[in-house]
Coordinates of C-alpha atoms in Angstrom, one line a residue:
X1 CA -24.0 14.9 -18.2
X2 CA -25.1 13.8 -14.7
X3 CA -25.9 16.8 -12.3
X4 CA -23.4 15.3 -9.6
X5 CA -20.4 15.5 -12.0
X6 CA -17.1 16.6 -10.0
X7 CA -14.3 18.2 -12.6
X8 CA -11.4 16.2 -9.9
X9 CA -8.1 17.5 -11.8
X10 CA -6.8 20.4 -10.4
X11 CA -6.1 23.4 -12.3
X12 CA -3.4 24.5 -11.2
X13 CA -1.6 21.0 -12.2
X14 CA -2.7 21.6 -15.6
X15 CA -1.3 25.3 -15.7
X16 CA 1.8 23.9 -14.7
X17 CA 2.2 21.0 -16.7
X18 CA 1.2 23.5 -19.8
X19 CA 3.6 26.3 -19.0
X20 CA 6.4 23.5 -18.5
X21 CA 5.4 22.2 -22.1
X22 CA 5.4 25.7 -23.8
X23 CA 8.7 26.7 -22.0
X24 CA 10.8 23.9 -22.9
X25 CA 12.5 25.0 -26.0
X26 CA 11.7 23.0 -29.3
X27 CA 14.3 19.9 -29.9
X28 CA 16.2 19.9 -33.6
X29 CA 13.4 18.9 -36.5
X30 CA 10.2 20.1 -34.5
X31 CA 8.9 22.2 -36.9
X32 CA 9.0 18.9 -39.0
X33 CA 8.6 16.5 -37.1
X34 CA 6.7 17.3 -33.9
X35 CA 4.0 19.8 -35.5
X36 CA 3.7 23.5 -35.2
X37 CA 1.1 25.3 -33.3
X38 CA -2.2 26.0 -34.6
X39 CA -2.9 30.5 -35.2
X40 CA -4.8 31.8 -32.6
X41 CA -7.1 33.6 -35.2
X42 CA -7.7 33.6 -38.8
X43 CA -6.8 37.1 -39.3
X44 CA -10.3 39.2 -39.0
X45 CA -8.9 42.6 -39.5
X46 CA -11.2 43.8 -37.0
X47 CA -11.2 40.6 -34.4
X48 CA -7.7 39.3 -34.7
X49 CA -7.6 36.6 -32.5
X50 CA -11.3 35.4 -33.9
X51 CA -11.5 32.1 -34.5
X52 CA -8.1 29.8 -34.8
X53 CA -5.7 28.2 -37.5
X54 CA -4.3 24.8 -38.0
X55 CA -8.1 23.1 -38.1
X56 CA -11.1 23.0 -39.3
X57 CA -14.4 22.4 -37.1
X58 CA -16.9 19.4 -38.1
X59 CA -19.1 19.4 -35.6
X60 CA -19.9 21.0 -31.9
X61 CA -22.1 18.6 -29.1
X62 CA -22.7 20.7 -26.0
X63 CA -23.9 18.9 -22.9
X64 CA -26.0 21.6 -20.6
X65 CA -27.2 21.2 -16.8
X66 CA -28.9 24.1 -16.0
X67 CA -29.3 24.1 -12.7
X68 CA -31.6 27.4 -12.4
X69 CA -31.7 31.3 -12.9
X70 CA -28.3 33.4 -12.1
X71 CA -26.3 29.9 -11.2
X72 CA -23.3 28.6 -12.4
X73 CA -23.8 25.3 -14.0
X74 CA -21.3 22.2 -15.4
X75 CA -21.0 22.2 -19.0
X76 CA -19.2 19.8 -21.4
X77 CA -18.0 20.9 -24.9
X78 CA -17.1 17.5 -27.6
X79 CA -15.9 19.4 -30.5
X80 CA -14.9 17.5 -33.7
X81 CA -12.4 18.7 -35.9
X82 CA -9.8 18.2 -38.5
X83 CA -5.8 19.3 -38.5
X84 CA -4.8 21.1 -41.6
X85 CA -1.6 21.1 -40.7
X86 CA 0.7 18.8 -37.8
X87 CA -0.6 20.4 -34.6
X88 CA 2.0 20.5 -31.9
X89 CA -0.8 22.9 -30.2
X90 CA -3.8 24.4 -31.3
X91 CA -6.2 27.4 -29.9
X92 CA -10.1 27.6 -29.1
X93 CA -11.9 30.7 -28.2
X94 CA -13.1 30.6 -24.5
X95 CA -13.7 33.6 -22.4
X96 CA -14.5 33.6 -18.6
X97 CA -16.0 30.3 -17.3
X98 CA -14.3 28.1 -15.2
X99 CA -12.2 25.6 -16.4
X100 CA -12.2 22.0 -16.2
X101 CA -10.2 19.1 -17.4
X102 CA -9.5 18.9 -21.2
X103 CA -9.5 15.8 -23.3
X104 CA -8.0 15.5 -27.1
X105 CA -8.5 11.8 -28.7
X106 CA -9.9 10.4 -24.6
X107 CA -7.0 11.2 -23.3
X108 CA -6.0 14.4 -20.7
X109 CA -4.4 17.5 -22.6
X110 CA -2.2 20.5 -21.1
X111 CA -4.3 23.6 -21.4
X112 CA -4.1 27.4 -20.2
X113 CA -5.7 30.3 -21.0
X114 CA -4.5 33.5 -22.6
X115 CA -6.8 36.0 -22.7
X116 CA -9.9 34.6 -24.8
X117 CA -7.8 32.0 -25.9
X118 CA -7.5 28.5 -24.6
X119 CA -4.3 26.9 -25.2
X120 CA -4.5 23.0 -25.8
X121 CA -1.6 21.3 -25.7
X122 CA -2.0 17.3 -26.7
X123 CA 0.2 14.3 -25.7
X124 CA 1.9 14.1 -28.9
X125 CA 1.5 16.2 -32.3
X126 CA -2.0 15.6 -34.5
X127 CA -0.8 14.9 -38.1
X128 CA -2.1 17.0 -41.1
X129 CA -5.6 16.0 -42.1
X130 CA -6.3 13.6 -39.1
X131 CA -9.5 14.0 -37.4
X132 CA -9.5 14.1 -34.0
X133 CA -12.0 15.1 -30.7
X134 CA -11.7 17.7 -27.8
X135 CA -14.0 17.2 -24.6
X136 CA -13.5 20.8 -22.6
X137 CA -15.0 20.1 -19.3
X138 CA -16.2 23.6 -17.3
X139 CA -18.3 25.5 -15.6
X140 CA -20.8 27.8 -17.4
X141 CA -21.7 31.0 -15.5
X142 CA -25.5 32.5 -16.6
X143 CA -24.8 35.8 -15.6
X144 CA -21.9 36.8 -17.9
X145 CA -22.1 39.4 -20.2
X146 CA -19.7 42.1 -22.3
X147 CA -20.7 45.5 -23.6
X148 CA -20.6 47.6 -26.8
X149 CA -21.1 51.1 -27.3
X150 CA -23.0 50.6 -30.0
X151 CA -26.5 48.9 -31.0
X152 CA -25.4 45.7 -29.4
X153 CA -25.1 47.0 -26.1
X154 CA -24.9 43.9 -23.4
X155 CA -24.1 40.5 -24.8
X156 CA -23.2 37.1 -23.7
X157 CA -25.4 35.1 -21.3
X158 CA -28.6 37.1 -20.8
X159 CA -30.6 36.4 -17.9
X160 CA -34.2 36.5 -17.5
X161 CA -36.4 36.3 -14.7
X162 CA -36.8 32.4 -14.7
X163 CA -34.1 31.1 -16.8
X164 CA -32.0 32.6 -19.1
X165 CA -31.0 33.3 -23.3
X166 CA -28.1 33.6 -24.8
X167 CA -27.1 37.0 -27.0
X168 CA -23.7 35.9 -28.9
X169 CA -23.1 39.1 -31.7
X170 CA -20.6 39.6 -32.3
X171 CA -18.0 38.1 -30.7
X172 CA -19.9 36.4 -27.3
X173 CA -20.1 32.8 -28.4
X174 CA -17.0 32.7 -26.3
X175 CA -18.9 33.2 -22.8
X176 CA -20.9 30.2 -23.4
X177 CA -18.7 27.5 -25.0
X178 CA -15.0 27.0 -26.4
X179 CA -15.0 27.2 -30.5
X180 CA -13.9 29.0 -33.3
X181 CA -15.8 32.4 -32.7
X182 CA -16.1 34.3 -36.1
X183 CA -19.1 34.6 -38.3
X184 CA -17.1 32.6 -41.0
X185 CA -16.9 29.3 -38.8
X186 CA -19.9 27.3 -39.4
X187 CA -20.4 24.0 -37.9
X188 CA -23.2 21.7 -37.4
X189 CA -24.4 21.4 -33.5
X190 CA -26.0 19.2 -31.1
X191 CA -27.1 21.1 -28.1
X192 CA -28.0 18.9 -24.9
X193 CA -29.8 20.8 -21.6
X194 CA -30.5 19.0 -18.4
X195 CA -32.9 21.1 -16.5
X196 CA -35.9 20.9 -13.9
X197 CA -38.6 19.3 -14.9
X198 CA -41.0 22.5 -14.4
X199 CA -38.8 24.6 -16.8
X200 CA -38.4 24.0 -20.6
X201 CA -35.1 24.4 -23.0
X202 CA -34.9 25.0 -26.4
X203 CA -32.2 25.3 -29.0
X204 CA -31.5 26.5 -32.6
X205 CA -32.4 23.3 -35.5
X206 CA -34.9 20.5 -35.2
X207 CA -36.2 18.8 -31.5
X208 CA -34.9 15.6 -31.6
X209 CA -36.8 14.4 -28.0
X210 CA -37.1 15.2 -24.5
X211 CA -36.2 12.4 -21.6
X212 CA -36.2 11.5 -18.2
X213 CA -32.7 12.6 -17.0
X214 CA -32.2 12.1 -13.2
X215 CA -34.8 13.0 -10.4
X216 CA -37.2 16.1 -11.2
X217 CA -35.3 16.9 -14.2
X218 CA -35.6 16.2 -18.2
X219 CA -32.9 16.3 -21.3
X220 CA -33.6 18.2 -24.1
X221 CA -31.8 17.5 -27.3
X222 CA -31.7 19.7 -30.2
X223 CA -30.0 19.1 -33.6
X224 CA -28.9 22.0 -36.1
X225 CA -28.0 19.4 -38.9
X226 CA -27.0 22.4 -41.2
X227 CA -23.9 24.4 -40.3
X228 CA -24.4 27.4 -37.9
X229 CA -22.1 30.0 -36.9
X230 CA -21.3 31.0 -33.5
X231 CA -23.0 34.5 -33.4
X232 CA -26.2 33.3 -34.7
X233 CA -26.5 30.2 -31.9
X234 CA -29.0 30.0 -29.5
X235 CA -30.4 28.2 -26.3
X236 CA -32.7 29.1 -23.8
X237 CA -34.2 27.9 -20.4
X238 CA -37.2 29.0 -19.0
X239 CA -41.2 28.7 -18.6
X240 CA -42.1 28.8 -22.4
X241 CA -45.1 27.5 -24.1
X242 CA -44.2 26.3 -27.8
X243 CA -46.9 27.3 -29.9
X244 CA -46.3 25.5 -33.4
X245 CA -48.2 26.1 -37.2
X246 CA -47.5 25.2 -40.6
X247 CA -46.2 27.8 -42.6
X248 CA -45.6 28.2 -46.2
X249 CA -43.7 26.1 -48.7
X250 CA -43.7 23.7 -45.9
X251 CA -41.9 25.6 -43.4
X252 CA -42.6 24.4 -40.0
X253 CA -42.9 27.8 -37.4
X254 CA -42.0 27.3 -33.8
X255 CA -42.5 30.2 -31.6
X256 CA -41.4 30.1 -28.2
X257 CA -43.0 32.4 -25.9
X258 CA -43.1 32.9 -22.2
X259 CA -47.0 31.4 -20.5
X260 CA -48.0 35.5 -19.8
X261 CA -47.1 36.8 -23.3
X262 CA -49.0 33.8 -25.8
X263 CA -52.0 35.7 -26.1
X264 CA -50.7 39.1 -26.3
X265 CA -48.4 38.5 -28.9
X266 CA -50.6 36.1 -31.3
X267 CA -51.9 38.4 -33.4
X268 CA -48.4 39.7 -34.6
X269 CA -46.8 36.2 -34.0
X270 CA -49.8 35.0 -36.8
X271 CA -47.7 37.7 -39.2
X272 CA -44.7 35.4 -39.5
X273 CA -46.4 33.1 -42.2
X274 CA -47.2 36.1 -44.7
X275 CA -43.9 37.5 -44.0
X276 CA -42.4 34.7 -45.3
X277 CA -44.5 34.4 -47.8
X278 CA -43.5 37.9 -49.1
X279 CA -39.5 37.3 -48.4
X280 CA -40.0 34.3 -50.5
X281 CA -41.8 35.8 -53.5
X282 CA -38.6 38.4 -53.6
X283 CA -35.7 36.0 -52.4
X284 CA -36.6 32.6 -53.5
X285 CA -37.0 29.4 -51.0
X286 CA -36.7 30.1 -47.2
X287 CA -33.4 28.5 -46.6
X288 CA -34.2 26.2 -43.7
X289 CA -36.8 23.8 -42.9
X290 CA -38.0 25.5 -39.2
X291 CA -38.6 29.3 -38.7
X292 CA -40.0 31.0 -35.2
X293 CA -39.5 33.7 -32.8
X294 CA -38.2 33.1 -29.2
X295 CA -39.9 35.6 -27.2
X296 CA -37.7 36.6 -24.3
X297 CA -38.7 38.8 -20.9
X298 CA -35.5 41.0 -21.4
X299 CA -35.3 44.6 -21.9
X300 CA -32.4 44.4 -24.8
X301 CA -32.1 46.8 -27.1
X302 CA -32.0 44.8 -30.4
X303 CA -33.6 41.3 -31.7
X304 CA -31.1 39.2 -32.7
X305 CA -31.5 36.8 -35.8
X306 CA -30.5 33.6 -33.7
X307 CA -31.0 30.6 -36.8
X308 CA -34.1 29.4 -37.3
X309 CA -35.1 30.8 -33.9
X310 CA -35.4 35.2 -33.7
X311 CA -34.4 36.4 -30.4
X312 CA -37.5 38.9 -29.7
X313 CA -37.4 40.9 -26.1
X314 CA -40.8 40.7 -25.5
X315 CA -41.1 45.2 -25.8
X316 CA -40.7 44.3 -29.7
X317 CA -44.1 43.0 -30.1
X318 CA -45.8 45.7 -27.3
X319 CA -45.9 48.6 -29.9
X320 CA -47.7 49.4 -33.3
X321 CA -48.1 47.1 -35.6
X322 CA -46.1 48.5 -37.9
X323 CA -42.8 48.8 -35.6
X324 CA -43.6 45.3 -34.6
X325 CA -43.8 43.8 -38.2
X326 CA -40.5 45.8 -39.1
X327 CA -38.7 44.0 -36.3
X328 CA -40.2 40.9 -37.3
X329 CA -39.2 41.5 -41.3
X330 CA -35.3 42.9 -40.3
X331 CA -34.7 39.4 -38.7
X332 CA -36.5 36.9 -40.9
X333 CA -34.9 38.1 -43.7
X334 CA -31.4 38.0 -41.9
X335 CA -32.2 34.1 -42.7
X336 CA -31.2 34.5 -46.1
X337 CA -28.5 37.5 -45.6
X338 CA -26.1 36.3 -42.8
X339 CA -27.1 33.1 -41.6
X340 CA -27.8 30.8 -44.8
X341 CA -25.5 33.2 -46.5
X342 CA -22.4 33.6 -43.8
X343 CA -20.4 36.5 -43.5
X344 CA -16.6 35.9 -44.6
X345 CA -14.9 38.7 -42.3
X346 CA -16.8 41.3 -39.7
X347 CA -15.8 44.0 -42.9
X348 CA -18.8 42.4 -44.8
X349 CA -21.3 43.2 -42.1
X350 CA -23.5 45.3 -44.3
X351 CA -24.4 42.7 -46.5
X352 CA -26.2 41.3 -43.5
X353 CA -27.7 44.5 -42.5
X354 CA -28.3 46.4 -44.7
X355 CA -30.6 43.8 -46.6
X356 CA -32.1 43.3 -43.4
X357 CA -32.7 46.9 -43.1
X358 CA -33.8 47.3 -46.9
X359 CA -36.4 44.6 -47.1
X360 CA -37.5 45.6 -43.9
X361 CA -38.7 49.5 -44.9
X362 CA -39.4 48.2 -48.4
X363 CA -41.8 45.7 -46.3
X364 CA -42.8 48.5 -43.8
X365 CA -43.6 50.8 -47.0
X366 CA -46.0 48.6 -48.5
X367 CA -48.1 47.8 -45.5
X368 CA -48.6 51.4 -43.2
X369 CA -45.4 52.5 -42.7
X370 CA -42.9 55.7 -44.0
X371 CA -42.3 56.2 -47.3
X372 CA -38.8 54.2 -48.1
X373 CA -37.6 57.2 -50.2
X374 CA -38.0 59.4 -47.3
X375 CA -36.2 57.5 -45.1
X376 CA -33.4 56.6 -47.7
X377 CA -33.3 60.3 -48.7
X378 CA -32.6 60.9 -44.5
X379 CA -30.0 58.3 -44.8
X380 CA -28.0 59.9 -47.9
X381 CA -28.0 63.2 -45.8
X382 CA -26.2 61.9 -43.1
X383 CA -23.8 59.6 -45.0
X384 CA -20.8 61.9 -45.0
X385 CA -21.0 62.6 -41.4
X386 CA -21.5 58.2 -41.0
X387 CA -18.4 57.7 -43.5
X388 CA -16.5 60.4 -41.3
X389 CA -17.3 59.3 -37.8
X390 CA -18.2 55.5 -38.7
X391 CA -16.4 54.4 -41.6
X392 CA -17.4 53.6 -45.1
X393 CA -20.4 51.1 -45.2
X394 CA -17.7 47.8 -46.1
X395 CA -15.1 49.6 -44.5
X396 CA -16.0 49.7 -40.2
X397 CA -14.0 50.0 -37.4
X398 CA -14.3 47.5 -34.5
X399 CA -15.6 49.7 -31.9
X400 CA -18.4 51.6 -34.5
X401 CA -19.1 48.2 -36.4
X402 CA -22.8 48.1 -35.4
X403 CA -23.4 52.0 -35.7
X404 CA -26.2 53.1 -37.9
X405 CA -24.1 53.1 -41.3
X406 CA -23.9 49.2 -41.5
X407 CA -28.0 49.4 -40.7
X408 CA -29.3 52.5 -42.9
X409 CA -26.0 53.3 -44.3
X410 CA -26.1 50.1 -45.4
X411 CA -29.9 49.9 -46.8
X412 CA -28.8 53.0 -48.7
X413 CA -26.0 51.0 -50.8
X414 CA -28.7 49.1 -51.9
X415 CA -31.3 51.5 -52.7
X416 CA -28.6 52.8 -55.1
X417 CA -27.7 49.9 -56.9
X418 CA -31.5 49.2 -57.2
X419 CA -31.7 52.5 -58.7
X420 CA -28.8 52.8 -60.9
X421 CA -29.6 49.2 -63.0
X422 CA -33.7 48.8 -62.5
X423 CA -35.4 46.6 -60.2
X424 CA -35.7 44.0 -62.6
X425 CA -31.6 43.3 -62.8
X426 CA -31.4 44.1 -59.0
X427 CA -33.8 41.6 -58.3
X428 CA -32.1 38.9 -60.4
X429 CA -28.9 40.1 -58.7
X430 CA -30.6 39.8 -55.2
X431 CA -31.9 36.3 -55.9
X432 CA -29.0 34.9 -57.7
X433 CA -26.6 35.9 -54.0
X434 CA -29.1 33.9 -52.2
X435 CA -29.3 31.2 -54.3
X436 CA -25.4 30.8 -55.3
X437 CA -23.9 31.4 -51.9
X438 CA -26.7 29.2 -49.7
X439 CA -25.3 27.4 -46.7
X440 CA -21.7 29.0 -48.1
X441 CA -19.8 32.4 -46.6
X442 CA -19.4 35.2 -49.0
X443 CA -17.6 38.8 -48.8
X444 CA -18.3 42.4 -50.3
X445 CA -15.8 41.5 -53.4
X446 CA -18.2 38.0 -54.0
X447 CA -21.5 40.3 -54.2
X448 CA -19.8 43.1 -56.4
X449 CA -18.7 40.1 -59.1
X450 CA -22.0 38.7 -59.1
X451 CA -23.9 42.0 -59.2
X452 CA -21.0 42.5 -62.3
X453 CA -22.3 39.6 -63.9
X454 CA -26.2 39.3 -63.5
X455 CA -26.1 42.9 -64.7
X456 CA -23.8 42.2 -67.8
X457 CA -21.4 45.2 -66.7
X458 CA -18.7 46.0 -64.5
X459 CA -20.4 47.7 -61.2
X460 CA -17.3 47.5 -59.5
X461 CA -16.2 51.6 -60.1
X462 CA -19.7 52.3 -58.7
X463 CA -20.3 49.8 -55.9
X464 CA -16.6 50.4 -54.7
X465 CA -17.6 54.2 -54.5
X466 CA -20.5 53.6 -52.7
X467 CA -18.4 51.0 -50.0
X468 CA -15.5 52.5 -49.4
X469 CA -14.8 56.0 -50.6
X470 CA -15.1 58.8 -47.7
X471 CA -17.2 60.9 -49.7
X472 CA -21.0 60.4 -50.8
X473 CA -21.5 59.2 -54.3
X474 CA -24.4 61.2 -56.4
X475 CA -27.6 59.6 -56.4
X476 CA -28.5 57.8 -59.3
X477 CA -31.9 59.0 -60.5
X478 CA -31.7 62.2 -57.9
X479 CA -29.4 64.8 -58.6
X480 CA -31.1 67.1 -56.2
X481 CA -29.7 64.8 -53.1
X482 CA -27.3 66.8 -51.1
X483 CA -25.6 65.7 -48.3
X484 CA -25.7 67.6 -45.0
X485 CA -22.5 69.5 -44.6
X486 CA -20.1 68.0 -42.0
X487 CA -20.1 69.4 -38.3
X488 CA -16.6 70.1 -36.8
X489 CA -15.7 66.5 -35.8
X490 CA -16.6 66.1 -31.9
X491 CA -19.3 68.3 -32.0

């Protein structure tokens, strides 16, 4: 998109013309006739109105021009999808930005927002199974961010001091473009950023070329060819170096790191091709052909496993080695558990992280860090008083969804099955999810029927224990495990 783009419909037009549409009551045979309107979520029990009904998503083009740090910037969204059913209307999830003109087929569609949701309303109804285009013309706005009161903290746009990243867990995607925002919608995407020549921009997937695009600035095109879901994209804009090296099984590793932080961060940077040597020999293939750390000047409080690209604030990689290379692990090996392997609902979030969290102290164990026992033995203390004030590891509420039980909570799930059928069956079990689910989305009921049948018995009375009742299970192997006693709740 040309810098000098003007969105010239007025908003206010379009409000009206929308409300008019939606007011007017349906004539006789709509329903059959004229379409229905599309569900403004798929039902997440914890996010509602997260992601939408009536279609399916085939592909996402965004079309950047950064303009330069803290600034409001024009954006275009082309999203391609398909109708599952005839669409009289049909939701995206869009929060904050300003709003341009919206396009379905080429041609200008009614659209208003309610709440995070944008309400299209096309010229006439999209019959079931036709494929069809929305261009959402608006204004992206650098600065925007949500918070959490819990390990995610601020999300959204993050700013740094020359550019900015983007932090979309768990529900953020929203700030920075119109889609379907749940972990479960994943869609191939070509990101496009305009910026100043004297900057660079980078993006989740494969560089597909940098160009001339205007006076003083350059395009940058990025291609994520294999589906990625909103929480796990990223793009960046700043002054980066790209410092690039072949990595095992012929994984290519891209790091991204600001000019004042290459050197400093090399030696833990070189780590990444043993690490995922080591994932590998446990998990089987890294599932994607690129793998790097983007190295950000922010002071957030968690990495974020962005795909194929880690979000790293730059104090991750200031410390000991050994807190470095367990930040490091905990996202590379949320490449195999949450992004090549999607969650199906926000329920399922341990699967994600507690693997993360278990590779990452059985990593951190066998190279100079804590004894994984100790720590798992910490984590079984506390788990009545997590269950209690958290919720059961498969079984979180929105607002404690990122608390420690879906990290250690989680880890400890694991650490239980591995001890109540042997590490040679939980390995199988382990590489088989990988390997069966790759590039799909699975829940906590997929992983307890395959850990059923790689182990030749039903796990489901014990794994179901261990989920979702509000008690401890015992210990397999450690009957002396007692769980602290539970303080008065508040305390």
């Amino acid at each position: 998109m040309r810098t000098d783009r003007r969105f010239p419909r007025s908003l206010s037009a379009l409000a009206a013309t929308a409300a008019l549409l939606l007011a007017l009551p349906a004539p006789a045979g709509a329903a059959r006739d004229g379409g229905t309107p599309g569900a403004p979520g798929i039902g997440d029990p914890l996010f509602p109105n997260a992601g939408n009904g009536g279609y399916t998503l085939e592909h996402i083009s965004l079309d950047l021009a950064w303009q330069a740090p803290k600034t409001a910037f024009p954006a275009v969204a082309t999203l391609h999808a398909v109708a599952t059913q005839r669409l009289s209307r049909f939701d995206l999830d869009f929060a904050g930005n300003t709003l341009g003109r919206v396009f379905v087929d080429g041609k200008p569609a009614a659209a208003v927002r309610d709440g995070d949701e944008l309400v299209v309303t096309p010229r006439k109804p999209i019959g079931k199974h036709d494929a069809f285009d929305i261009r959402v013309e608006y204004t992206a706005d650098p600065t925007q961010t949500r918070h959490r009161d819990d390990a995610i903290e601020d999300y959204g746009w993050i700013p740094t001091p020359d550019g900015t990243v983007v932090y979309p867990q768990p529900n953020g995607t929203q700030m920075l473009f119109p889609t379907g925002d749940h972990p479960s919608v994943r869609v191939p995407m070509t990101v496009s950023i305009s910026a100043p020549q004297d900057v660079q921009a980078v993006a989740n997937g494969d560089f597909r070329g940098r160009r001339p695009d205007g006076p003083g600035r350059l395009r940058w095109t990025y291609d994520s060819a294999t589906p990625v879901a909103g929480q796990l994209v990223q793009f960046a804009v700043g002054h980066y170096e790209f410092v690039t090296s072949q990595g095992p099984g012929g994984v290519k590793i891209r790091d991204v790191v600001p000019p004042d932080l290459v050197a400093s961060t090399a030696a833990y940077r070189a780590l990444t091709a043993d690490h995922l040597r080591w994932l590998s020999a446990k998990l089987g293939p890294y599932p994607f052909g690129t793998y790097g750390l983007l190295v950000a000047h922010t002071d957030l409080g968690v990495a974020l496993e962005t795909q194929t690209l880690s979000l790293i604030p730059e104090g991750d990689l200031a410390g000991d080695q050994v807190t470095a290379e367990r930040n490091m692990v905990h996202e590379l090996t949320h490449q195999w558990f949450g992004d090549s392997v999607a969650l199906a609902s926000w329920s399922d979030l341990w699967l994600s992280e507690g693997h993360a969290r278990f590779y990452e102290r059985l990593y951190s164990e066998e190279h100079g860090g804590d004894a994984m026992e100790a720590r798992m033995y910490d984590a079984y203390r506390a788990h009545d008083l997590w269950r209690r004030d958290y919720g059961p590891p498969a079984a979180p509420t929105e607002p404690n969804l990122f608390k420690r039980m879906r990290y250690d909570g989680a880890a400890l799930v694991l650490y239980a099955l591995r001890a109540e059928v042997g590490d040679s069956t939980f390995n199988a079990i382990e590489r088989a999810w990988v390997s069966r689910y790759r590039g799909r989305t699975a829940s906590t009921r997929d992983f307890v029927d395959l850990a059923s049948q790689v182990a030749h018995r039903d796990l489901r009375p014990f794994l179901d224990a261990w989920l979702y009742a509000p008690t401890t299970p015992p210990m397999p192997g450690h009957p002396d495990w007692k769980v602290d006693p539970l303080p008065p709740a508040g305390s």
